[in-house]
Amino acid sequence: MTTPTPDQNSSEETPPPAAGTPATPEPVEQPATAQPTADPGSDRSLGTVIRNVFTAENSAMVTFLAIVLSLVVGAVLIVLSNTATMDKAGYFFASPGDFLSSAWGDISSAYSSLFKGAIFDPATVSGTPSQFFGPITTTLEYATPLIFGGLGISVAFRAGMFNIGGQGQTIIGAIFTSYAAFTFTSLPGALHLIVTVLAGLVGGMLFGGIVGWLKAMRGAHEVIVTIMLNYVALLLLGGWLLNTGAFHDPTHAGQAISKPADPDAVLPHLFGSGLNTDIGLLLALLATVAVAWFFQRSKLGFEVRAVGLTPSAARTAGINVRRVQIASMLISGALMGMIGVTQTIGLANPNNNAIAPNIDAGLGFTAITVALLGRTKPWGVVWAALLFGALQAGGALMQTQAQVSIEIITVVQAMIVIFVAAPRLVKEIFRLRATKIEKGAAPTATPPSPDPFHTTSVGGQA
Amino acid sequence: MTTASTLTGKSTEDAPVVRTDRSKLIGGIAQAVIGLYGLWAFGLGSRTSHNAHTLFNLKLDPASSGPSPISAPAEPVAIALASIAIVCGLVRAFAPISAKVQRWLAVGYFASFVLAFLVWAAAGSGIGLNVPSIIQQTSIAAVPLILGSLSALLCERSGVVNIAVEGQFLFGAFAAVITASMTHSVWAGLVAGCLGGALMCALLAVFANRYLIEQVVLGVVLNLLASGVTGFLYDRLMSTDGATYNSPPSFNSIAIPGLSKIPVIGEALFNQNILFYAAYLLVPLVWFLLFRTRWGLRTRAVGEHPTAADTVGIKVVGLRYRNVITAGLLSGLGGVWLTLGLASQFGKDMSDGKGYIAIAALIVGRWSPIGSLGAAVLFGFATELNLALSSLGTPIPTAFLSMAPYLVTIFVVAALGGLARPPAASGKPYLKG
């Protein structure tokens, strides 16, 4: 059983249609649409297209279904955690309508405010542009750090390394950014901004570089090192730095908060002052283009992919594996440092562009889910970041409007990633094709391109 | 290898092979140099000069009867201890000694260096150091780390990477609190908490073995999931109606007759609740089960060489499921300890990274129950020490002391490099055929 493309992890049951024969008989669901095509050589009839979509050998459908399933899980949690609704469930068989309408009320108010906060609110159709575009620009603003983060995870992933240190690298990036932003006030406007952004980039890069260096030179596993460095960075910022005279804002006595950034060093608005998006988004898209170019066109990017696929083969081919590991962690750390930049001097910072101990806001971990959902492909990451950014933006409104805690967003995000990572589960749930599990069929025998989710070394001794 | 699938496994082929001779020499010299710094900083610094004394209290409650405090002259004691540390380092570097002696030397080095530091830190303080309190707090702080590392140990020994200990703690803690609050029974809470941990582990087992998701990735995502679910339910239930959902009874301390009367350590170690004793008793139990029973042999075989295990008729995947779910009971117990044993209520993300430190303890302890216990106690000591020291007004910011366990872990992982070997098949799903 071969595995045709990297994203198709399950074995295909249908034999490939031979040229010259009509399209294979349709499944029972759509008998009417089965028309033999005029061109017998292609398997492109409308029915086949529909069948291919719904039999979900393509990952787009799995992703869509994963999102639906995750929202269902979220809905179940919302209903289960509402005590008033659950009281009505106590007499469900006496009067099921009570429970159902109450549950429906919970779910619809939560998810409609999620939509209003993330995309647009129908009530603002006749409002001002800033009201109308407010939600979508907020989504873009939330997506910005996630794009950087997802790219950062992807670069490390493609080199065969799992960077869980986004939190630490973000924090160090934020520390460097903040320091540059309130210290170098004598620099002229634009230059100050550039220096500030570069400072954050370098901060994250150095912190990521430590990991790469330890991995390459000492064989220290990056997962452990990054987890530990996360706590080092957290303690460094929250436990010490924000209490020192160099960082602590004297006007906020007793509060662990840094001095605010100089107004020159704040990222300017991208779409005008009424809207929430800053030019960080532009930088993120530039980074996406750069990473895409890096993977496809640059020598180092090629080496990164080679090392990620098979380190031993790459070494045999003359690639310096250690250098590649260090380089990819430097790049990954730099992209993570950019989260620190956008968190500190971006518009999403609620603290007047100062940094507080929770400056990373868990984005280093959300970035992992973004990278996985985007399958570590640069533009895939952008789409994933937009989705998760929308969830974050909508979740904020959901919390205030529907009194549903924003924590549900974390649940939904985690569930999406789990479902996307286990396409076979999704297919089993929806009774899609290729659900029969063949014992012994290795779904990911050796995919031609790196699949972030699955271990490739299957079996005992790899 | 497309991804980093094992905790430290795949790096071995890239890692330089550390020659023991060279590492012995360099390590010993480094120890001696650090000892020398200790001599200069702790022994000859201004804090210990002027005939300052360091007070060691030997009673948990200063008012109760018992041995009176020991007062040691700070400067000579600190100098002596630092000198012992230097000698240990030099012996390790230049004397031809066996690995076993080296290990004891390392223990001696560490103990004398830390003692020198303590003498220096508490010099001239009127309150002094409360030794029983430090012992008590250390042993308490080590409990979740022990339970977590045992859980991760069981999983890794059977070939599944369990980086989701954090999530199991959280879920176990939440399940324990909500059940105990609603039933007013700690035992119901205990059962629910263990089952909560087992449920999270069952998720891990299913997705790792059936759906073949990369296990480190899966663990991180499961941690996010547990944090989200418990945080959400906390917001929805506990923060609105804490009296109903977040006020569980807690386990009572049981003083062990006889043992609890031992001076200095008795009150600290033998007047704790049942979860505390259980955690420490589980260490020898797990060791015995792993290394002296048929089940243990099979488990280790499945973790090291599943193909061979399969050949002799061991059901690899089934054993993995069983072990991982059993391990979930242990990490769930860790969650129960955090709530019903210690804090008496649930808080958002209350495990606070302890699950990750537990995994670090497993690695520093080199995948053995006894080693993990040692590492857990060490980490517990480092976390509690900064609480003890913050009242003494040392010039070192406490944040740096809190970093110690993390930096030690990085150091150990970097120093051991390829020598720290996880079970060979850990992180690799087994597919027959």
Short mmCIF file of N, CA, C and O in Angstrom, two decimals, chain A residues 77-78 81-83 157 160 162 164 217-224 227-229 231-232 235-236 239-240 308-309 315 322 325 369 372 403-405 407 410-411 414-415 418 421 424-425 428 437 440 453-461, chain B residues 1-8 11 14-16 163 207 210-214 216-217 220-221 224-225 228-229 231-233 235-237 245 304-307 348 353 356 360 363 397 399-400 402-403 406 410 413-415 417 427 429 431-432:
data_model
loop_
_atom_site.label_atom_id
_atom_site.label_comp_id
_atom_site.label_asym_id
_atom_site.label_seq_id
_atom_site.Cartn_x
_atom_site.Cartn_y
_atom_site.Cartn_z
N LEU A 77 -18.99 21.58 26.17
CA LEU A 77 -18.45 22.11 27.42
C LEU A 77 -19.27 23.30 27.91
O LEU A 77 -19.52 23.43 29.12
N ILE A 78 -19.67 24.16 26.98
CA ILE A 78 -20.45 25.34 27.37
C ILE A 78 -21.76 24.90 28.03
O ILE A 78 -22.15 25.42 29.08
N SER A 81 -21.25 23.15 31.46
CA SER A 81 -20.78 23.98 32.57
C SER A 81 -21.81 25.02 32.97
O SER A 81 -21.55 25.81 33.88
N ASN A 82 -22.95 25.05 32.30
CA ASN A 82 -23.99 25.99 32.71
C ASN A 82 -24.95 25.27 33.67
O ASN A 82 -25.72 24.41 33.26
N THR A 83 -24.88 25.64 34.93
CA THR A 83 -25.65 24.88 35.93
C THR A 83 -27.14 25.02 35.71
O THR A 83 -27.90 24.07 35.94
N PHE A 157 11.11 22.96 13.11
CA PHE A 157 10.51 21.66 12.83
C PHE A 157 11.10 21.05 11.57
O PHE A 157 11.40 19.86 11.51
N GLY A 160 14.04 19.26 12.00
CA GLY A 160 13.97 18.10 12.89
C GLY A 160 14.02 18.47 14.35
O GLY A 160 14.32 17.62 15.18
N PHE A 162 12.10 20.47 17.76
CA PHE A 162 10.81 20.92 18.27
C PHE A 162 11.08 22.04 19.28
O PHE A 162 11.60 21.81 20.36
N ILE A 164 9.92 24.24 21.86
CA ILE A 164 8.85 24.58 22.79
C ILE A 164 9.22 25.85 23.54
O ILE A 164 8.53 26.28 24.45
N MET A 217 26.30 20.98 19.80
CA MET A 217 27.63 20.73 20.34
C MET A 217 27.62 19.71 21.48
O MET A 217 28.58 18.99 21.69
N ARG A 218 26.55 19.71 22.27
CA ARG A 218 26.55 18.83 23.43
C ARG A 218 25.51 17.73 23.34
O ARG A 218 25.40 16.92 24.25
N GLY A 219 24.70 17.73 22.30
CA GLY A 219 23.69 16.70 22.19
C GLY A 219 22.56 16.85 23.19
O GLY A 219 21.84 15.89 23.45
N ALA A 220 22.42 18.04 23.77
CA ALA A 220 21.34 18.25 24.74
C ALA A 220 20.02 18.37 23.99
O ALA A 220 19.91 19.13 23.03
N HIS A 221 19.03 17.63 24.44
CA HIS A 221 17.80 17.63 23.68
C HIS A 221 17.06 18.95 23.78
O HIS A 221 16.87 19.49 24.87
N GLU A 222 16.63 19.47 22.62
CA GLU A 222 16.08 20.82 22.60
C GLU A 222 14.77 20.93 23.36
O GLU A 222 14.46 22.00 23.89
N VAL A 223 14.01 19.85 23.44
CA VAL A 223 12.73 19.94 24.14
C VAL A 223 12.96 20.26 25.62
O VAL A 223 12.35 21.17 26.18
N ILE A 224 13.89 19.54 26.23
CA ILE A 224 14.18 19.78 27.64
C ILE A 224 14.78 21.17 27.83
O ILE A 224 14.36 21.95 28.70
N ILE A 227 12.19 23.95 27.43
CA ILE A 227 11.25 24.02 28.56
C ILE A 227 11.92 24.71 29.74
O ILE A 227 11.35 25.61 30.37
N MET A 228 13.15 24.32 30.02
CA MET A 228 13.85 24.90 31.16
C MET A 228 14.13 26.38 30.94
O MET A 228 13.97 27.20 31.84
N LEU A 229 14.52 26.72 29.71
CA LEU A 229 14.82 28.13 29.44
C LEU A 229 13.56 28.99 29.53
O LEU A 229 13.64 30.18 29.85
N TYR A 231 11.33 28.76 31.82
CA TYR A 231 11.19 29.17 33.21
C TYR A 231 12.29 30.14 33.61
O TYR A 231 12.06 31.06 34.39
N VAL A 232 13.49 29.94 33.05
CA VAL A 232 14.56 30.88 33.33
C VAL A 232 14.15 32.28 32.89
O VAL A 232 14.29 33.26 33.63
N LEU A 235 11.35 33.76 35.14
CA LEU A 235 11.85 34.22 36.43
C LEU A 235 12.73 35.45 36.27
O LEU A 235 12.70 36.36 37.11
N LEU A 236 13.49 35.46 35.19
CA LEU A 236 14.37 36.61 34.95
C LEU A 236 13.54 37.89 34.83
O LEU A 236 13.85 38.91 35.45
N GLY A 239 10.65 37.84 38.11
CA GLY A 239 11.21 37.75 39.45
C GLY A 239 12.28 38.78 39.74
O GLY A 239 12.55 39.08 40.90
N TRP A 240 12.91 39.29 38.70
CA TRP A 240 14.04 40.16 38.98
C TRP A 240 14.01 41.46 38.18
O TRP A 240 13.96 42.55 38.76
N GLY A 308 16.31 17.76 8.36
CA GLY A 308 15.07 17.37 9.01
C GLY A 308 14.57 16.02 8.55
O GLY A 308 14.01 15.26 9.33
N LEU A 309 14.79 15.72 7.28
CA LEU A 309 14.31 14.43 6.77
C LEU A 309 15.16 13.27 7.26
O LEU A 309 14.66 12.33 7.83
N ARG A 315 24.31 14.25 6.47
CA ARG A 315 25.72 14.31 6.84
C ARG A 315 26.57 13.62 5.78
O ARG A 315 27.61 14.12 5.38
N ARG A 322 25.49 20.16 12.36
CA ARG A 322 25.51 21.06 13.53
C ARG A 322 25.25 22.50 13.14
O ARG A 322 24.49 23.21 13.78
N GLN A 325 21.65 22.95 12.42
CA GLN A 325 20.83 22.97 13.63
C GLN A 325 20.93 24.33 14.33
O GLN A 325 19.92 24.91 14.75
N THR A 369 0.57 25.18 18.02
CA THR A 369 -0.65 24.69 17.38
C THR A 369 -0.84 25.32 16.01
O THR A 369 -1.32 24.67 15.09
N LEU A 372 1.39 23.54 13.56
CA LEU A 372 0.89 22.20 13.25
C LEU A 372 -0.31 22.27 12.32
O LEU A 372 -0.41 21.52 11.35
N GLN A 403 -20.58 35.94 28.53
CA GLN A 403 -20.06 35.41 29.80
C GLN A 403 -19.55 33.98 29.67
O GLN A 403 -19.75 33.15 30.55
N VAL A 404 -18.93 33.71 28.52
CA VAL A 404 -18.30 32.40 28.35
C VAL A 404 -16.80 32.64 28.39
O VAL A 404 -16.27 33.39 27.58
N SER A 405 -16.15 31.99 29.33
CA SER A 405 -14.73 32.26 29.54
C SER A 405 -13.91 32.04 28.28
O SER A 405 -14.15 31.09 27.53
N GLU A 407 -11.16 30.89 28.00
CA GLU A 407 -10.39 29.64 28.06
C GLU A 407 -10.93 28.61 27.06
O GLU A 407 -10.20 27.71 26.64
N THR A 410 -8.80 28.11 24.06
CA THR A 410 -7.65 27.20 24.17
C THR A 410 -8.09 25.77 23.92
O THR A 410 -7.40 25.01 23.23
N VAL A 411 -9.26 25.42 24.48
CA VAL A 411 -9.77 24.06 24.27
C VAL A 411 -10.00 23.82 22.79
O VAL A 411 -9.57 22.80 22.23
N ALA A 414 -6.75 23.48 20.87
CA ALA A 414 -6.08 22.19 21.10
C ALA A 414 -6.82 21.07 20.39
O ALA A 414 -6.19 20.20 19.78
N MET A 415 -8.15 21.12 20.47
CA MET A 415 -8.92 20.05 19.82
C MET A 415 -8.73 20.07 18.31
O MET A 415 -8.61 19.02 17.68
N ILE A 418 -5.53 18.40 17.56
CA ILE A 418 -5.57 16.95 17.75
C ILE A 418 -6.33 16.28 16.62
O ILE A 418 -5.90 15.27 16.06
N ALA A 421 -4.38 16.33 13.49
CA ALA A 421 -3.26 15.40 13.55
C ALA A 421 -3.72 13.95 13.41
O ALA A 421 -2.93 13.08 13.09
N ARG A 424 -7.53 10.13 10.66
CA ARG A 424 -8.28 8.89 10.65
C ARG A 424 -9.44 8.94 11.63
O ARG A 424 -10.52 8.41 11.38
N LEU A 425 -9.20 9.63 12.76
CA LEU A 425 -10.27 9.77 13.76
C LEU A 425 -11.43 10.56 13.17
O LEU A 425 -12.60 10.20 13.32
N GLU A 428 -13.30 8.49 10.85
CA GLU A 428 -14.10 7.49 11.55
C GLU A 428 -15.37 8.11 12.11
O GLU A 428 -16.45 7.52 12.04
N ILE A 437 -9.69 0.30 9.25
CA ILE A 437 -8.30 0.32 9.67
C ILE A 437 -7.65 -1.00 9.31
O ILE A 437 -8.09 -2.05 9.73
N GLY A 440 -1.46 -3.37 10.26
CA GLY A 440 -0.20 -3.54 9.58
C GLY A 440 0.08 -2.50 8.52
O GLY A 440 1.20 -2.37 8.09
N PHE A 453 3.27 15.85 12.31
CA PHE A 453 2.49 15.18 13.34
C PHE A 453 2.97 13.79 13.67
O PHE A 453 2.72 13.30 14.74
N HIS A 454 3.55 13.14 12.72
CA HIS A 454 3.69 11.72 12.90
C HIS A 454 5.13 11.28 12.96
O HIS A 454 5.98 11.80 12.27
N THR A 455 5.33 10.33 13.80
CA THR A 455 6.65 9.74 13.87
C THR A 455 6.87 8.92 12.63
O THR A 455 6.01 8.15 12.22
N THR A 456 8.00 9.08 12.03
CA THR A 456 8.25 8.34 10.80
C THR A 456 8.98 7.05 11.09
O THR A 456 8.87 6.10 10.35
N SER A 457 9.73 7.04 12.15
CA SER A 457 10.47 5.82 12.45
C SER A 457 9.52 4.88 13.18
O SER A 457 9.33 4.97 14.37
N VAL A 458 8.89 4.03 12.43
CA VAL A 458 7.87 3.17 12.98
C VAL A 458 8.50 1.83 13.31
O VAL A 458 9.44 1.40 12.66
N GLY A 459 7.97 1.21 14.32
CA GLY A 459 8.44 -0.11 14.66
C GLY A 459 9.48 -0.06 15.75
O GLY A 459 9.62 0.91 16.45
N GLY A 460 10.17 -1.14 15.89
CA GLY A 460 11.05 -1.29 17.03
C GLY A 460 12.31 -0.47 16.94
O GLY A 460 12.47 0.53 17.61
N GLN A 461 13.19 -0.88 16.09
CA GLN A 461 14.51 -0.27 16.09
C GLN A 461 14.64 0.62 14.88
O GLN A 461 14.72 0.14 13.76
N MET B 1 14.17 10.51 10.35
CA MET B 1 13.59 11.31 11.44
C MET B 1 13.16 12.65 10.92
O MET B 1 13.98 13.48 10.53
N THR B 2 11.90 12.89 10.92
CA THR B 2 11.51 14.25 10.56
C THR B 2 11.39 15.10 11.79
O THR B 2 11.61 16.29 11.75
N THR B 3 11.01 14.53 12.88
CA THR B 3 10.80 15.36 14.06
C THR B 3 11.56 14.77 15.22
O THR B 3 12.03 13.66 15.19
N ALA B 4 11.61 15.60 16.22
CA ALA B 4 12.27 15.14 17.43
C ALA B 4 11.31 14.24 18.17
O ALA B 4 10.39 14.69 18.81
N SER B 5 11.50 12.98 18.04
CA SER B 5 10.45 12.13 18.55
C SER B 5 10.73 11.59 19.93
O SER B 5 9.83 11.19 20.63
N THR B 6 11.95 11.58 20.35
CA THR B 6 12.20 11.10 21.69
C THR B 6 12.81 12.22 22.50
O THR B 6 13.29 13.19 21.95
N LEU B 7 12.77 12.04 23.79
CA LEU B 7 13.20 13.16 24.63
C LEU B 7 14.67 13.46 24.47
O LEU B 7 15.07 14.59 24.36
N THR B 8 15.49 12.46 24.49
CA THR B 8 16.89 12.76 24.25
C THR B 8 17.52 11.74 23.33
O THR B 8 18.71 11.70 23.19
N SER B 11 19.43 12.62 19.58
CA SER B 11 20.60 13.47 19.54
C SER B 11 21.87 12.66 19.66
O SER B 11 22.93 13.16 19.40
N ASP B 14 24.28 12.56 16.84
CA ASP B 14 24.95 13.82 16.54
C ASP B 14 25.90 14.22 17.65
O ASP B 14 26.80 15.01 17.46
N ALA B 15 25.65 13.69 18.85
CA ALA B 15 26.39 14.19 20.00
C ALA B 15 27.82 13.68 19.96
O ALA B 15 28.08 12.57 19.52
N PRO B 16 28.71 14.53 20.43
CA PRO B 16 30.07 14.03 20.55
C PRO B 16 30.11 12.98 21.65
O PRO B 16 29.45 13.11 22.67
N ILE B 163 4.94 13.74 27.99
CA ILE B 163 5.35 15.08 28.36
C ILE B 163 4.13 15.84 28.88
O ILE B 163 4.18 17.00 29.24
N PHE B 207 -4.05 8.37 21.22
CA PHE B 207 -3.55 9.15 20.09
C PHE B 207 -2.13 8.76 19.72
O PHE B 207 -1.73 8.87 18.57
N ARG B 210 -2.72 4.58 18.55
CA ARG B 210 -3.68 4.25 17.50
C ARG B 210 -3.58 5.23 16.34
O ARG B 210 -3.59 4.84 15.18
N TYR B 211 -3.49 6.54 16.69
CA TYR B 211 -3.47 7.54 15.62
C TYR B 211 -2.07 8.02 15.32
O TYR B 211 -1.88 8.92 14.49
N LEU B 212 -1.09 7.49 16.05
CA LEU B 212 0.32 7.70 15.73
C LEU B 212 0.74 9.16 15.66
O LEU B 212 1.57 9.56 14.86
N ILE B 213 0.15 9.99 16.50
CA ILE B 213 0.59 11.38 16.54
C ILE B 213 1.95 11.43 17.23
O ILE B 213 2.19 10.70 18.19
N GLU B 214 2.78 12.30 16.73
CA GLU B 214 4.11 12.48 17.31
C GLU B 214 3.94 12.80 18.80
O GLU B 214 3.20 13.70 19.17
N VAL B 216 5.76 13.92 21.50
CA VAL B 216 6.11 15.17 22.21
C VAL B 216 5.12 16.26 21.83
O VAL B 216 4.60 16.99 22.69
N VAL B 217 4.83 16.35 20.54
CA VAL B 217 3.85 17.32 20.06
C VAL B 217 2.51 17.08 20.76
O VAL B 217 1.88 18.01 21.30
N VAL B 220 2.42 18.23 24.38
CA VAL B 220 2.29 19.68 24.55
C VAL B 220 0.86 20.12 24.27
O VAL B 220 0.28 20.94 25.01
N VAL B 221 0.26 19.55 23.23
CA VAL B 221 -1.12 19.92 22.90
C VAL B 221 -2.08 19.45 24.00
O VAL B 221 -3.01 20.18 24.37
N LEU B 224 -2.03 21.88 26.75
CA LEU B 224 -2.86 23.04 26.42
C LEU B 224 -4.33 22.70 26.63
O LEU B 224 -5.10 23.51 27.19
N LEU B 225 -4.71 21.51 26.19
CA LEU B 225 -6.11 21.11 26.31
C LEU B 225 -6.53 21.06 27.78
O LEU B 225 -7.58 21.62 28.16
N GLY B 228 -6.83 24.47 29.17
CA GLY B 228 -8.04 25.12 28.67
C GLY B 228 -9.29 24.59 29.34
O GLY B 228 -10.13 25.36 29.82
N VAL B 229 -9.43 23.28 29.39
CA VAL B 229 -10.65 22.69 29.94
C VAL B 229 -10.80 23.04 31.42
O VAL B 229 -11.85 23.51 31.86
N GLY B 231 -9.32 25.45 33.08
CA GLY B 231 -9.47 26.90 33.24
C GLY B 231 -10.88 27.34 32.92
O GLY B 231 -11.48 28.17 33.62
N PHE B 232 -11.44 26.75 31.85
CA PHE B 232 -12.79 27.11 31.45
C PHE B 232 -13.80 26.71 32.52
O PHE B 232 -14.65 27.51 32.94
N LEU B 233 -13.69 25.46 32.98
CA LEU B 233 -14.65 25.00 33.99
C LEU B 233 -14.45 25.76 35.30
O LEU B 233 -15.42 26.00 36.03
N ASP B 235 -13.61 28.91 35.52
CA ASP B 235 -14.30 30.19 35.33
C ASP B 235 -15.82 30.01 35.42
O ASP B 235 -16.52 30.86 35.97
N ARG B 236 -16.29 28.92 34.82
CA ARG B 236 -17.74 28.75 34.75
C ARG B 236 -18.34 28.29 36.07
O ARG B 236 -19.46 28.67 36.41
N LEU B 237 -17.64 27.42 36.78
CA LEU B 237 -18.24 26.82 37.97
C LEU B 237 -17.62 27.36 39.25
O LEU B 237 -18.32 27.89 40.13
N TYR B 245 -18.39 24.19 44.56
CA TYR B 245 -17.50 23.43 43.69
C TYR B 245 -16.03 23.50 44.08
O TYR B 245 -15.22 22.75 43.58
N GLU B 304 12.42 -1.01 25.22
CA GLU B 304 13.74 -1.00 24.61
C GLU B 304 13.72 -1.60 23.21
O GLU B 304 14.36 -1.10 22.31
N HIS B 305 13.00 -2.69 23.05
CA HIS B 305 13.06 -3.40 21.77
C HIS B 305 11.73 -4.11 21.53
O HIS B 305 11.60 -5.32 21.72
N PRO B 306 10.72 -3.35 21.11
CA PRO B 306 9.39 -3.93 20.99
C PRO B 306 9.31 -5.08 20.00
O PRO B 306 8.53 -6.02 20.21
N THR B 307 10.12 -5.02 18.96
CA THR B 307 10.06 -6.11 17.99
C THR B 307 10.45 -7.43 18.63
O THR B 307 9.79 -8.45 18.45
N LYS B 348 -6.48 28.22 38.69
CA LYS B 348 -6.11 28.07 37.28
C LYS B 348 -4.62 27.79 37.15
O LYS B 348 -3.81 28.46 37.79
N GLY B 353 3.94 24.44 36.15
CA GLY B 353 5.17 23.91 35.60
C GLY B 353 5.76 22.73 36.34
O GLY B 353 6.82 22.24 35.96
N TYR B 356 6.46 19.72 34.19
CA TYR B 356 7.67 19.78 33.37
C TYR B 356 8.91 19.52 34.22
O TYR B 356 9.85 18.86 33.77
N ALA B 360 11.93 16.75 34.00
CA ALA B 360 13.36 17.07 34.16
C ALA B 360 13.98 16.17 35.22
O ALA B 360 15.10 15.68 35.06
N ILE B 363 14.82 12.88 33.82
CA ILE B 363 16.00 12.85 32.97
C ILE B 363 17.27 12.98 33.79
O ILE B 363 18.23 12.24 33.60
N PRO B 397 19.23 37.97 44.37
CA PRO B 397 17.78 38.01 44.14
C PRO B 397 17.22 36.59 44.15
O PRO B 397 17.83 35.67 43.59
N ALA B 399 14.96 35.30 42.54
CA ALA B 399 14.64 34.76 41.23
C ALA B 399 15.76 33.85 40.73
O ALA B 399 15.51 32.82 40.11
N PHE B 400 17.00 34.23 41.04
CA PHE B 400 18.11 33.42 40.54
C PHE B 400 18.18 32.08 41.25
O PHE B 400 18.59 31.09 40.67
N SER B 402 15.52 30.57 42.33
CA SER B 402 14.42 29.79 41.76
C SER B 402 14.81 29.18 40.43
O SER B 402 14.27 28.17 40.01
N MET B 403 15.73 29.85 39.73
CA MET B 403 16.16 29.32 38.43
C MET B 403 17.00 28.07 38.58
O MET B 403 17.17 27.31 37.62
N TYR B 406 16.13 24.66 37.05
CA TYR B 406 16.09 24.67 35.59
C TYR B 406 17.49 24.70 35.02
O TYR B 406 17.81 23.99 34.06
N ILE B 410 19.44 21.94 32.63
CA ILE B 410 20.11 22.23 31.36
C ILE B 410 21.55 21.75 31.43
O ILE B 410 22.07 21.11 30.51
N VAL B 413 21.71 17.95 31.30
CA VAL B 413 21.41 17.44 29.96
C VAL B 413 22.57 17.74 29.01
O VAL B 413 22.95 16.91 28.18
N ALA B 414 23.17 18.94 29.18
CA ALA B 414 24.28 19.29 28.30
C ALA B 414 25.53 18.51 28.67
O ALA B 414 26.29 18.10 27.79
N ALA B 415 25.74 18.28 29.96
CA ALA B 415 26.96 17.59 30.38
C ALA B 415 26.88 16.11 30.03
O ALA B 415 27.86 15.53 29.57
N GLY B 417 24.83 14.80 27.75
CA GLY B 417 24.74 14.67 26.31
C GLY B 417 24.26 13.29 25.91
O GLY B 417 23.20 12.85 26.33
N GLY B 427 8.89 6.87 22.51
CA GLY B 427 8.43 7.84 21.53
C GLY B 427 8.13 7.23 20.17
O GLY B 427 7.68 7.93 19.28
N PRO B 429 5.88 4.69 18.09
CA PRO B 429 4.73 3.79 18.11
C PRO B 429 5.10 2.46 17.49
O PRO B 429 5.96 2.40 16.60
N LEU B 431 4.15 -0.73 15.32
CA LEU B 431 3.20 -1.27 14.35
C LEU B 431 3.66 -2.66 13.98
O LEU B 431 4.80 -2.86 13.59
N LYS B 432 2.76 -3.57 14.11
CA LYS B 432 3.11 -4.95 13.81
C LYS B 432 3.28 -5.12 12.31
O LYS B 432 2.57 -4.52 11.54
#
